[in-house]
Short mmCIF file of C-alpha atoms and ligand atoms in Angstrom, two decimals:
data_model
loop_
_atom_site.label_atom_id
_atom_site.label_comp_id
_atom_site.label_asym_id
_atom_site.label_seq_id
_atom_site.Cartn_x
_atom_site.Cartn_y
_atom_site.Cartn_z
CA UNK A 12 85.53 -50.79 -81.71
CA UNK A 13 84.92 -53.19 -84.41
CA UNK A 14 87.88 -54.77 -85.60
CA UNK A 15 87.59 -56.84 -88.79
CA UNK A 16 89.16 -59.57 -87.48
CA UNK A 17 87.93 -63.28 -87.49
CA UNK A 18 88.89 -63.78 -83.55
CA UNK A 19 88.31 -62.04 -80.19
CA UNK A 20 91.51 -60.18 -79.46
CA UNK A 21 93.25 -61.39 -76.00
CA UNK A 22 95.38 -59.70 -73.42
CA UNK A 23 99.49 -60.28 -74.33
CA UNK A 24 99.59 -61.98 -70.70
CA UNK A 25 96.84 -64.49 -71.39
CA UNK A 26 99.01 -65.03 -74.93
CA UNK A 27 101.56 -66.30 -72.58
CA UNK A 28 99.64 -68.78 -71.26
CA UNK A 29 100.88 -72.86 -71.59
CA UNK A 30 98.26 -73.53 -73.24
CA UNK A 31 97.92 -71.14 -76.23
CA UNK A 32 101.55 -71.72 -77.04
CA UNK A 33 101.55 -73.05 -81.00
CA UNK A 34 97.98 -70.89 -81.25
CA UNK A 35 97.00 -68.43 -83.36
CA UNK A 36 95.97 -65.10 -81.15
CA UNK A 37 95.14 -62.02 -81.80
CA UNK A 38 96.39 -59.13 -79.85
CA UNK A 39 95.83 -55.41 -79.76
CA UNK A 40 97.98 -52.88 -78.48
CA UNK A 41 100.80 -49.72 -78.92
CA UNK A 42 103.86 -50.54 -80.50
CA UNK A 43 106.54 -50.47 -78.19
CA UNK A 44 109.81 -50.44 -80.24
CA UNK A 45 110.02 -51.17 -83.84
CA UNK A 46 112.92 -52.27 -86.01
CA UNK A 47 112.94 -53.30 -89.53
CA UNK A 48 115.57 -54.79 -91.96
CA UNK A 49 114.72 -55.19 -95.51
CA UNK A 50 113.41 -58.42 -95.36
CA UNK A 51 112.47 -58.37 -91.51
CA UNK A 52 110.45 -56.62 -89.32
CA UNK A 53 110.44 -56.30 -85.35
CA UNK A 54 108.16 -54.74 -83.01
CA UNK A 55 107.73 -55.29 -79.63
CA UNK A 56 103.91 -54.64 -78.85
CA UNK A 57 102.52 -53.25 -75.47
CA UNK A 58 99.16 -53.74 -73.89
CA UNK A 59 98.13 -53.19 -70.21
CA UNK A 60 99.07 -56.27 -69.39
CA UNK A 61 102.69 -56.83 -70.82
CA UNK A 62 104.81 -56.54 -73.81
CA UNK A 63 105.25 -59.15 -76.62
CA UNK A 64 107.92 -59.50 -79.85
CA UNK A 65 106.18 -59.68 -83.41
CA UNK A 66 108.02 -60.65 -85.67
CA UNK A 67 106.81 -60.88 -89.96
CA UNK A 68 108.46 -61.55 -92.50
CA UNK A 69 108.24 -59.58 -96.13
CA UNK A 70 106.98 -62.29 -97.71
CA UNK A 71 105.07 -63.18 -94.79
CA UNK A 72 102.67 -60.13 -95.07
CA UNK A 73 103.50 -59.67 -99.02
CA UNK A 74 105.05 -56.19 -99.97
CA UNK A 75 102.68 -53.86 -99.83
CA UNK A 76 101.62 -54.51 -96.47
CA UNK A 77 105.01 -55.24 -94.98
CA UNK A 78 106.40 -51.64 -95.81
CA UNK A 79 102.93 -49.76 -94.78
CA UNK A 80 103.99 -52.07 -91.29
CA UNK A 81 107.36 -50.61 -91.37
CA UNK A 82 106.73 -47.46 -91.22
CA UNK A 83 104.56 -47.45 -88.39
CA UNK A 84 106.48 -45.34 -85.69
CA UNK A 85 106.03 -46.17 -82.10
CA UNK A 86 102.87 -45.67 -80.53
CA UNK A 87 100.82 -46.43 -83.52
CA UNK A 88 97.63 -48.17 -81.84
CA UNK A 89 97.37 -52.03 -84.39
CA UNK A 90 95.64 -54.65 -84.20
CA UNK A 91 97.80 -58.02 -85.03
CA UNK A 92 97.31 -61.53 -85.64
CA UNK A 93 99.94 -64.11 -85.37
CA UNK A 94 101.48 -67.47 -84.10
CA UNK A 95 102.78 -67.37 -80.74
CA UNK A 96 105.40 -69.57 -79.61
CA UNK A 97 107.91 -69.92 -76.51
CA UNK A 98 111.39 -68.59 -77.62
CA UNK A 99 114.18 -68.02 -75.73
CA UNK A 100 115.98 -66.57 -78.71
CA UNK A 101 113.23 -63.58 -78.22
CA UNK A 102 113.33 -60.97 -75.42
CA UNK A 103 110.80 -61.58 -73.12
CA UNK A 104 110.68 -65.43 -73.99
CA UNK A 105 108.05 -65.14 -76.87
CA UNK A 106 107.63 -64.44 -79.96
CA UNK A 107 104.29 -63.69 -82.62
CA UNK A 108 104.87 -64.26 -85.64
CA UNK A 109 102.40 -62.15 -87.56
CA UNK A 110 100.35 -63.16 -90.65
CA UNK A 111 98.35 -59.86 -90.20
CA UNK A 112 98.42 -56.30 -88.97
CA UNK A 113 96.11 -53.34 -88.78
CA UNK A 114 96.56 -50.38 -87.94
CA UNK A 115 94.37 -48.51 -85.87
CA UNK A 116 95.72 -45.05 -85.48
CA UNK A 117 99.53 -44.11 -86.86
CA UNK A 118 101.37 -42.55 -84.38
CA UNK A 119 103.30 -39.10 -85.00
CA UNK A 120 106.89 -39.46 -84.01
CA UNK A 121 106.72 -39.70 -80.25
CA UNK A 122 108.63 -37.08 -78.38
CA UNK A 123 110.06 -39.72 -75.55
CA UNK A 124 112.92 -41.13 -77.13
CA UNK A 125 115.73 -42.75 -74.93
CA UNK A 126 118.02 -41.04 -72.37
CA UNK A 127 115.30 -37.97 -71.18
CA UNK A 128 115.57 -35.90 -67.85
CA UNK A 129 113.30 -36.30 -64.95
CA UNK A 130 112.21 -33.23 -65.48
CA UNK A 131 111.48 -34.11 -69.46
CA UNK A 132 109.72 -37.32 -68.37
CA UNK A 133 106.86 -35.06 -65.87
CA UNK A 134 106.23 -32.66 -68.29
CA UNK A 135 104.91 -35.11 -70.57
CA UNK A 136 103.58 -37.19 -67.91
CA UNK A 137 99.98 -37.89 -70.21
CA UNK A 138 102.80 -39.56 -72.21
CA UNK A 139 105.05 -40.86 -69.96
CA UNK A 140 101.88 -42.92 -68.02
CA UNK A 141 102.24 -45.71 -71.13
CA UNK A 142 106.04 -46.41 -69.87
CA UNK A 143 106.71 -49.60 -67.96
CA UNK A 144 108.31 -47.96 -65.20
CA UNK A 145 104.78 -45.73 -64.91
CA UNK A 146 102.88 -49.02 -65.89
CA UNK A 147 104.00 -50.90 -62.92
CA UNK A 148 104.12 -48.15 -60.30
CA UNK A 149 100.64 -47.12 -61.42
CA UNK A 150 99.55 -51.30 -60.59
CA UNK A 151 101.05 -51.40 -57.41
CA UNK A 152 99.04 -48.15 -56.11
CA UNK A 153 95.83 -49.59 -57.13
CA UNK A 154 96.77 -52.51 -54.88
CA UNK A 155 98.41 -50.31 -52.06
CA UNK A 156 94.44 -48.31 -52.42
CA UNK A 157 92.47 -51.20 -52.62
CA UNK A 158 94.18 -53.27 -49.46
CA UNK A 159 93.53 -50.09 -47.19
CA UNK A 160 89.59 -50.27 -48.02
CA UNK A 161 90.26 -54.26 -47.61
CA UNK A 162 91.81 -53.82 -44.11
CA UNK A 163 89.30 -51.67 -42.79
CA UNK A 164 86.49 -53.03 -44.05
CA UNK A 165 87.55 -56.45 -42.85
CA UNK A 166 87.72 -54.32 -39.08
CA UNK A 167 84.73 -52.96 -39.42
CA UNK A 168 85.44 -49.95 -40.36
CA UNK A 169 82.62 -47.91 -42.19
CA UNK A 170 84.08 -45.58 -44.96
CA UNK A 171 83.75 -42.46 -44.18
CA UNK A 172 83.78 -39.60 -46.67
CA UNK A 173 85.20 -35.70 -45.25
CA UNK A 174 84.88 -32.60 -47.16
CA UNK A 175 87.23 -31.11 -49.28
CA UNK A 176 86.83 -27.48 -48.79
CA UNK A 177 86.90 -26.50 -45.18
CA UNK A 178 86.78 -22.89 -43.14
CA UNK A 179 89.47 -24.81 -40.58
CA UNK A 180 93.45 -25.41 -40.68
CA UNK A 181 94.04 -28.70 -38.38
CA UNK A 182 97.82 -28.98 -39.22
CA UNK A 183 99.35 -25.69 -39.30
CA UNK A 184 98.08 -22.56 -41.18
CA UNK A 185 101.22 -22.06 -43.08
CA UNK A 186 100.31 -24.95 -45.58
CA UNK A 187 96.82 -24.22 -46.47
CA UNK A 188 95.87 -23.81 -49.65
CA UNK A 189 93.24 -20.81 -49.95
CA UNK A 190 90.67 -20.80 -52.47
CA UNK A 191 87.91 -18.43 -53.26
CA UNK A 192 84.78 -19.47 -52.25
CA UNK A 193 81.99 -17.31 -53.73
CA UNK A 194 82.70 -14.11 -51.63
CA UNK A 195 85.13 -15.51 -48.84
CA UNK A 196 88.31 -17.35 -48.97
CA UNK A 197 88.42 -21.11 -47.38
CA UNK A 198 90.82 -24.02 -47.64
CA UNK A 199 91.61 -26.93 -49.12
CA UNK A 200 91.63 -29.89 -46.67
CA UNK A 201 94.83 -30.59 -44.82
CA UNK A 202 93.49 -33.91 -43.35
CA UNK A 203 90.10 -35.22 -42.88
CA UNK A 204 90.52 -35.48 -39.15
CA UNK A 205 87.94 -32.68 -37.54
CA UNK A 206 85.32 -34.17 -39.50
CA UNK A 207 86.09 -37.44 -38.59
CA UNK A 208 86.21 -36.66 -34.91
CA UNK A 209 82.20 -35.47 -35.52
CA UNK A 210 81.62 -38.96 -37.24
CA UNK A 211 82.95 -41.11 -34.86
CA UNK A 212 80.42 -40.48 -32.42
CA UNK A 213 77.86 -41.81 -34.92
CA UNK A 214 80.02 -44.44 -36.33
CA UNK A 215 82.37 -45.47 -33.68
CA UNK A 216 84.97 -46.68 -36.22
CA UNK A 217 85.78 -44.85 -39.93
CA UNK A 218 88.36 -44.83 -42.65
CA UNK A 219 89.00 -43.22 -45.47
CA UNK A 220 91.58 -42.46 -48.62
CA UNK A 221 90.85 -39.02 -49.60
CA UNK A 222 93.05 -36.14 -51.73
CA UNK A 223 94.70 -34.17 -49.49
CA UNK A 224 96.32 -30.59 -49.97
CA UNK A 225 99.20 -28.58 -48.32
CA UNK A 226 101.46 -25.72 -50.21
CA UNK A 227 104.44 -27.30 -48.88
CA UNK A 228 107.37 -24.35 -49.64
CA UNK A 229 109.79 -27.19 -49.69
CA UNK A 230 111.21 -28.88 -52.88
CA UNK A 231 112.00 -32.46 -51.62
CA UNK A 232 111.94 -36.04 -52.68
CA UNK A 233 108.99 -36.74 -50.11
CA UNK A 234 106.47 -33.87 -50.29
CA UNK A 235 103.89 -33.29 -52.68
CA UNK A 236 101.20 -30.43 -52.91
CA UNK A 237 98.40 -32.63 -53.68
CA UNK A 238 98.80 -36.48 -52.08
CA UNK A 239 96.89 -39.22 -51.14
CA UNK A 240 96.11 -39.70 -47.42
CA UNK A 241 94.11 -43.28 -46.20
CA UNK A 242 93.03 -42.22 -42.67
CA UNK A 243 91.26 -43.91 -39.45
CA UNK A 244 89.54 -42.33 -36.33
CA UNK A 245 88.03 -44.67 -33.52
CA UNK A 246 86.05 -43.91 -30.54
CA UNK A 247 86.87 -45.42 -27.57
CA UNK A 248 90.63 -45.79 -28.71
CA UNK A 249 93.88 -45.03 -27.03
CA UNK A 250 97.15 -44.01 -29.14
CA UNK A 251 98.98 -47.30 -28.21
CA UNK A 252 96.21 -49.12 -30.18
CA UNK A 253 96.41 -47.40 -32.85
CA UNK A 254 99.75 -47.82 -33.50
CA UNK A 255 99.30 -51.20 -33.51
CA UNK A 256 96.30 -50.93 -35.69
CA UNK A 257 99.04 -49.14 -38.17
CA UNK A 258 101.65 -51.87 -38.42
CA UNK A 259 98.92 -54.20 -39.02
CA UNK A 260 97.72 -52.22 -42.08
CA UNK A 261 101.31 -51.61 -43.20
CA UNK A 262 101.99 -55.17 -43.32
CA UNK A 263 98.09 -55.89 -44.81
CA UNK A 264 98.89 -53.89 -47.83
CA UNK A 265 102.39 -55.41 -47.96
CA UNK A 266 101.45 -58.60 -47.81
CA UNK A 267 99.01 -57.91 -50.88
CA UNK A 268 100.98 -56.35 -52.85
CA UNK A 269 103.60 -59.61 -52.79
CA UNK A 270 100.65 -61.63 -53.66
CA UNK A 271 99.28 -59.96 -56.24
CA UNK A 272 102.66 -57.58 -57.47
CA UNK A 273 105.34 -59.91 -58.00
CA UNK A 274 105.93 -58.76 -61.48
CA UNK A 275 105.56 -55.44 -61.13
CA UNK A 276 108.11 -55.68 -58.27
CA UNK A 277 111.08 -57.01 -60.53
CA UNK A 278 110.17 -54.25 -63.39
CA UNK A 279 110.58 -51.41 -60.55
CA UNK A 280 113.77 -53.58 -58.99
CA UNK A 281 112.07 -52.74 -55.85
CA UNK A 282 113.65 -55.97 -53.96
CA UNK A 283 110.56 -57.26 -52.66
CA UNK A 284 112.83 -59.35 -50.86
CA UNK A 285 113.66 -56.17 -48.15
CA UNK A 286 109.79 -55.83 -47.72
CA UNK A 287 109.06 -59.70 -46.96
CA UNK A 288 111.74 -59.80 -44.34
CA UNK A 289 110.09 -56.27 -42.73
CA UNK A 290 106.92 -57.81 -42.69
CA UNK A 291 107.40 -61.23 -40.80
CA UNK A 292 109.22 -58.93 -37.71
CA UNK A 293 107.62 -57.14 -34.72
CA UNK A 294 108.32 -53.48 -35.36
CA UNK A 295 109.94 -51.53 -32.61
CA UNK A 296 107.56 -48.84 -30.90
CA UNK A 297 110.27 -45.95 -29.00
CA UNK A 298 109.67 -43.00 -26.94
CA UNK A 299 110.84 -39.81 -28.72
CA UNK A 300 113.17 -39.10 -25.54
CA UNK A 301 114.67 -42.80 -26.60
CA UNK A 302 115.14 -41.59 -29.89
CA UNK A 303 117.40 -39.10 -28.78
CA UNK A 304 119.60 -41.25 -26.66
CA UNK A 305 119.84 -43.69 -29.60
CA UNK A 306 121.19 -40.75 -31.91
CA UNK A 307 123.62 -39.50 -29.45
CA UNK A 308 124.57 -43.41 -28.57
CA UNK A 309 124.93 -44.83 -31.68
CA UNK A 310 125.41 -41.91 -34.43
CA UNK A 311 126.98 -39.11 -31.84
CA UNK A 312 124.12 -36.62 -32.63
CA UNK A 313 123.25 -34.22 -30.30
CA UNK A 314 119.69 -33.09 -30.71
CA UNK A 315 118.36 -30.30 -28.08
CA UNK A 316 114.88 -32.34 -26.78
CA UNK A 317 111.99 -30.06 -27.88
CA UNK A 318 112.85 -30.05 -31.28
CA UNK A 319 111.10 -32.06 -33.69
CA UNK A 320 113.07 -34.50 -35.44
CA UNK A 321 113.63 -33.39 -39.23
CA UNK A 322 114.96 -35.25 -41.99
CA UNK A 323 118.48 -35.46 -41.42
CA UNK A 324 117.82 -36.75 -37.51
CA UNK A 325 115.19 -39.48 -39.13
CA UNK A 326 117.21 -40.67 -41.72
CA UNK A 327 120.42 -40.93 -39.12
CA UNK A 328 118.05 -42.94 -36.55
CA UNK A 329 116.71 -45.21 -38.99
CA UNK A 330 119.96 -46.51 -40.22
CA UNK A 331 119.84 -48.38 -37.39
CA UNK A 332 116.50 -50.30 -38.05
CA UNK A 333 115.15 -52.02 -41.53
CA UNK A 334 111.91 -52.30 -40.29
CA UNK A 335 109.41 -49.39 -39.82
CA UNK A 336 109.78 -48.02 -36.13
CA UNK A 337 106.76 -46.03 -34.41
CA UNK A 338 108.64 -42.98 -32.26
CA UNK A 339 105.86 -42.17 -29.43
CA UNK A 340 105.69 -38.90 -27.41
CA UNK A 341 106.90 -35.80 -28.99
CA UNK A 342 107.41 -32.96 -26.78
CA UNK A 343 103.93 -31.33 -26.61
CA UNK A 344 105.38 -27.75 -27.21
CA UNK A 345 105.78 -28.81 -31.02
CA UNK A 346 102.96 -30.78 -31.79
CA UNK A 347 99.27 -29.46 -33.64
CA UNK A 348 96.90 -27.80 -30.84
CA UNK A 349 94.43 -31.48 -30.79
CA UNK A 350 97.37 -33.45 -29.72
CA UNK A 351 96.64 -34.38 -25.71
CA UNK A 352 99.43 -34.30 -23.22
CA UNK A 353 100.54 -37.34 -21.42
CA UNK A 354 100.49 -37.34 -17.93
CA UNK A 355 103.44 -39.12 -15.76
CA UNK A 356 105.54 -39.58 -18.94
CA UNK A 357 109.25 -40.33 -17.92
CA UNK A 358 110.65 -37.22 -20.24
CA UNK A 359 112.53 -34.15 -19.46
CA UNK A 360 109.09 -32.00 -20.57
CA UNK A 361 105.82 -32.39 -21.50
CA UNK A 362 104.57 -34.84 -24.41
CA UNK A 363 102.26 -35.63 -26.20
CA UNK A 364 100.01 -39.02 -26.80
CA UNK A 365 101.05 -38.71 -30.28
CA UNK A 366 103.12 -41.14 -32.73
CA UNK A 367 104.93 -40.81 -35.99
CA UNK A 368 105.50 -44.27 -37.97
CA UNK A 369 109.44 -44.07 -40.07
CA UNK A 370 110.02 -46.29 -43.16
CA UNK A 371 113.44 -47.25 -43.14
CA UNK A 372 115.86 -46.62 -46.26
CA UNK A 373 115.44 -43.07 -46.19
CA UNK A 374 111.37 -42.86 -47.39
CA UNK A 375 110.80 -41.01 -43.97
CA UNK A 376 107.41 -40.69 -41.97
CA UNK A 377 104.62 -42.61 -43.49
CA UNK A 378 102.05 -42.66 -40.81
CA UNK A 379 101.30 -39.57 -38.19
CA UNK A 380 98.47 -40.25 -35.46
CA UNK A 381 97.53 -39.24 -32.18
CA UNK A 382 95.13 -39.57 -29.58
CA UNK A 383 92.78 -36.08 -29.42
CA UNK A 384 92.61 -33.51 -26.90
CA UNK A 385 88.67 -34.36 -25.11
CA UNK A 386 89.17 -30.76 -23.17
CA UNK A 387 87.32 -28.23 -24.35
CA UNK A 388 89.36 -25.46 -22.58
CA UNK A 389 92.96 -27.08 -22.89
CA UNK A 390 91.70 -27.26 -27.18
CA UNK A 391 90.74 -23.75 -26.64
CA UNK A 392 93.94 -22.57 -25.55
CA UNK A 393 95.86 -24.19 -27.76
CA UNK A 394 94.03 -22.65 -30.56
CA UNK A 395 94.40 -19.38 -29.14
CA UNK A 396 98.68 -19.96 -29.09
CA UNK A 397 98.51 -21.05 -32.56
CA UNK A 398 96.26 -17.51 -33.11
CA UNK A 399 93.77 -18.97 -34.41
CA UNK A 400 89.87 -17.20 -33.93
CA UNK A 401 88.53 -20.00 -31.80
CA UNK A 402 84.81 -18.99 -32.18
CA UNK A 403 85.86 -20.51 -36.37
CA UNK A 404 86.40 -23.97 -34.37
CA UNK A 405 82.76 -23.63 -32.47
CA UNK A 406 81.33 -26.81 -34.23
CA UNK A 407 84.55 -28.45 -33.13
CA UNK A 408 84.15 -27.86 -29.58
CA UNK A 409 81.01 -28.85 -29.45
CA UNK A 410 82.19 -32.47 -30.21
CA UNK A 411 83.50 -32.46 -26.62
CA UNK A 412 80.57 -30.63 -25.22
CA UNK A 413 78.12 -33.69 -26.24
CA UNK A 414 79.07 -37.03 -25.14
CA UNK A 415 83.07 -36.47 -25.41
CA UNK A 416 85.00 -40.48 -25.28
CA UNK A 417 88.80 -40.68 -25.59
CA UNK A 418 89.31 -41.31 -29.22
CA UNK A 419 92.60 -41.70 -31.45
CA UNK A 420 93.30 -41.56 -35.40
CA UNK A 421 96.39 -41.49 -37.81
CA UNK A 422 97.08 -40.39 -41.05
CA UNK A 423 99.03 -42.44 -43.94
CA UNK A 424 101.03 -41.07 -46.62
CA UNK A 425 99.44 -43.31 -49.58
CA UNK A 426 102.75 -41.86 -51.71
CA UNK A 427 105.35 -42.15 -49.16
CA UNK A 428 104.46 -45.86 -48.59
CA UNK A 429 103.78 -46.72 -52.60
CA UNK A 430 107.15 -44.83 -52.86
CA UNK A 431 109.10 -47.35 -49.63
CA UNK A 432 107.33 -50.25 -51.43
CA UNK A 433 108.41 -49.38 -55.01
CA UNK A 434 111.90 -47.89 -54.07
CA UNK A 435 111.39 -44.68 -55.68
CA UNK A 436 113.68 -42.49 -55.88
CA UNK A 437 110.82 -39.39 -55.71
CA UNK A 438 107.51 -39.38 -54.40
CA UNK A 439 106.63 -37.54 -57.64
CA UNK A 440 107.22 -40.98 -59.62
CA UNK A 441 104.22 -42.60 -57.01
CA UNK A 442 101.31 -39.98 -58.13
CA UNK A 443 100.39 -40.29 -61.94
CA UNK A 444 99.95 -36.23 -62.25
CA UNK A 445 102.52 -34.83 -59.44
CA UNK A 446 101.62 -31.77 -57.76
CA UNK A 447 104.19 -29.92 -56.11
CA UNK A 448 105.72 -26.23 -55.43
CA UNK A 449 106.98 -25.70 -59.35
CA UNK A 450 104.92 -28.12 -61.14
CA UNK A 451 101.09 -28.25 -62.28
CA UNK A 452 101.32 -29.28 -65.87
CA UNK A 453 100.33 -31.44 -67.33
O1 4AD B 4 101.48 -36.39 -40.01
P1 4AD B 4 100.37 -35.72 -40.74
O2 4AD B 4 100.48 -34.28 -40.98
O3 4AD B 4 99.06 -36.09 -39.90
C1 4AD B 4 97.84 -35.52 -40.05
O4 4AD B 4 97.49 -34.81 -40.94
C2 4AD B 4 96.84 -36.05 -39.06
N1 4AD B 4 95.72 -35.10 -38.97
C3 4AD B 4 96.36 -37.40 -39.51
C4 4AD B 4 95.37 -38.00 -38.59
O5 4AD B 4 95.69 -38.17 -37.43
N2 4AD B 4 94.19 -38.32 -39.09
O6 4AD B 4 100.16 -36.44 -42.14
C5 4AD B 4 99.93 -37.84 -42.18
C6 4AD B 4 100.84 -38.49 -43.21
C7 4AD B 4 102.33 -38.31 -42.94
O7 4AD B 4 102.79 -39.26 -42.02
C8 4AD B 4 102.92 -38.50 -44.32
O8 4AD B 4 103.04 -39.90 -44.59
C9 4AD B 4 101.85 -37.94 -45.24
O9 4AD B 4 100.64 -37.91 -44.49
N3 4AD B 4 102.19 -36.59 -45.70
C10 4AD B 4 102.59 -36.28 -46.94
N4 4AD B 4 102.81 -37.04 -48.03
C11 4AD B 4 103.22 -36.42 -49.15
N5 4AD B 4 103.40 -35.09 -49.27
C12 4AD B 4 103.19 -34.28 -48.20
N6 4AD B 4 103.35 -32.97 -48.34
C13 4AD B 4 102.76 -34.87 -46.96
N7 4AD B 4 102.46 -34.39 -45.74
C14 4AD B 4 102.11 -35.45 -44.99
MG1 MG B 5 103.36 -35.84 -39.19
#
């Protein structure tokens, strides 16, 4: 856009810079908040980067001009030109004070005002985005994204990418999403991991971060219907490695978003603090059957082993950790049909090579992985208990027909960890456009 101004415009956070302080700049932006007195007018102006006080005078910007300028209502997209100087008097620490302002585009009254439900705030989501609470979250994920593709790359990982719609469940046929497909119905992908398990014998070692779909029926604070899910698969691989493969990419993307998030941090009051102290500890790796004995030790909960550990039995183990744990070997009995059994495993009954990392503070499983079934019959029969009409899974067999290698791969929650790192309070505030059971607008 051409904007009849003499100078470039810069970003509010380059404004702040040492060295422009005493400068004339000129910014461009939405207004933020806006306050006028006869004789004075205030407006705080946003930009990507930051947010800034204006301040201009009447006589400043002579009458005409200075009561178009108070009018504007927030959101009004202007283009200003001012002095900026340090000022502690000013919020933020800096103040403009304007000798110009155009507008751009005048705002109708803006719906979000102060003091609005949850529940207000996602159905205007397009809206809400622009807030700094959105602003900062929405920064941090681009980080969190662009440190997995970092990590792997730097392991020599090749990216891998699966398809979306697939004929096969892989976790569970009660969450898949069915969708019309010409004349048949097929699914929405669950996880990438059957695909991956074909590329890995042409690749060795893959990655992803790919959309992910399950009609989850429950309404919580950590489930989403469409999410995020950064994913690995490596031939050659046992499930002890790649648990430590996962703490090392937890603490990669931790590490980067300290460096590069510091800011964004303090505007969430995430206490980056509790995330530098996780990250410079080794993170404790248990047996599920440990698990147990920890509960009924320490919090005097009595779980029946076989049962998968739900929310309430997470959340009471990890108050006694504030680092991520990794529980290893679930009983087989509850785990997906790929999901090999360990032999000689010092358990009441049969488990799995299979692992589930926990966030502490209540943000739950972020990482699920396993090492994969290489049987062709055992896989078989497993499909058959979940009911499942094996000859759909042909292709898949055929992996382990051809050149079959032990091979392992996990799963993270690109939500649940943004979510742990921000200190969300809902997984729906870690997804610009949440997706869940009673929400698909906007
Ligand atoms: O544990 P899950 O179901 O593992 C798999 O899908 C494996 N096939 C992955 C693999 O081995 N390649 O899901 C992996 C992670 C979970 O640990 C959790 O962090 C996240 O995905 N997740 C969800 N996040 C948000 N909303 C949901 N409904 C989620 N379901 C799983
Ligand atoms: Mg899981």
């Amino acid at each position: 856009m051409v904007i009849p101004m003499d100078e470039a415009p810069i970003s509010i956070q380059e404004a702040k810079d040492p060295s422009k302080q005493g400068n004339e700049v000129t910014l461009r932006g939405w207004i933020y908040r806006t306050r006028g007195s006869n004789r004075m007018l205030f407006l705080v102006l946003r930009d990507s980067t930051d947010i800034i006080q204006c301040v201009a005078s009447r006589e400043d910007l002579g009458e005409e001009r200075f009561i178009s300028a108070r009018e504007l209502p927030v959101e009004s997209a202007i283009v200003v030109k001012g002095r900026i100087n340090m000022d502690d008097r000013a919020p933020g620490g800096f103040e403009v004070h304007l000798k110009e302002i155009l507008t751009i585009s005048k705002a109708d009254r803006f719906p979000i005002t102060k003091d609005h439900s949850e529940e207000f705030l996602r159905e205007n989501r397009h809206l809400w985005l622009r807030s700094r609470k959105m602003n900062a979250i929405m920064k941090v994920r681009s980080t969190v994204t662009g440190a997995i593709h970092e990590f792997f790359r730097r392991e020599g990982y090749h990216e891998f990418t699966p398809p979306i719609f697939t004929p096969n469940q892989a976790e569970g046929g009660s969450t898949l999403f069915e969708v019309k497909y010409y004349d048949r119905t097929i699914y929405l992908s669950q996880t990438w991991q059957l695909y991956a398990e074909a590329a890995i014998f042409s690749l060795e070692r893959i990655y992803d971060v790919s959309p992910t779909f399950r009609a989850e029926r429950s309404k919580t604070s950590r489930h989403l219907s469409e999410f995020w899910m950064a994913e690995m698969e490596a031939a050659w691989m046992d499930y002890l490695e790649a648990v430590s493969v996962a703490e090392r990419e937890v603490k990669f993307i931790i590490e980067k978003v300290l460096e590069r998030n510091m800011k964004e941090l303090e505007i969430l009051e995430a206490e980056p603090e509790r995330l530098r102290s996780a990250i410079s500890a080794k993170w404790p790796v248990i047996t599920y059957t440990e698990a147990l004995g920890i509960l009924k030790e320490r919090s005097g909960m009595d779980v029946e082993w076989g049962k998968d550990l739900r929310t309430v039995e997470e959340e009471e183990l990890m108050k006694h950790f504030d680092t991520p744990i990794t529980v290893v070997e679930y009983p087989k009995e509850a785990m997906a049909f790929y999901k090999p059994v360990k032999e000689e495993a010092d358990a009441p009954g049969p488990v799995a090579k299979c692992f589930d990392m926990i966030a502490p503070g209540g943000y739950g499983e972020i990482v699920g992985g396993s090492e994969r079934d290489t049987d062709a019959a055992s896989l078989e029969e497993a499909l058959k208990r979940e009911g499942e009409d094996v000859r759909k899974y042909d292709w898949y067999l055929d992996l382990r027909r051809y050149g079959s290698v032990q091979h392992s791969g996990y799963g993270l929650g690109v939500e649940r960890v943004l979510a742990w790192i921000c200190k969300l309070d809902n997984i729906k505030d870690a997804i610009p456009f949440p997706r869940t059971m009673t929400r698909a607008y906007p």
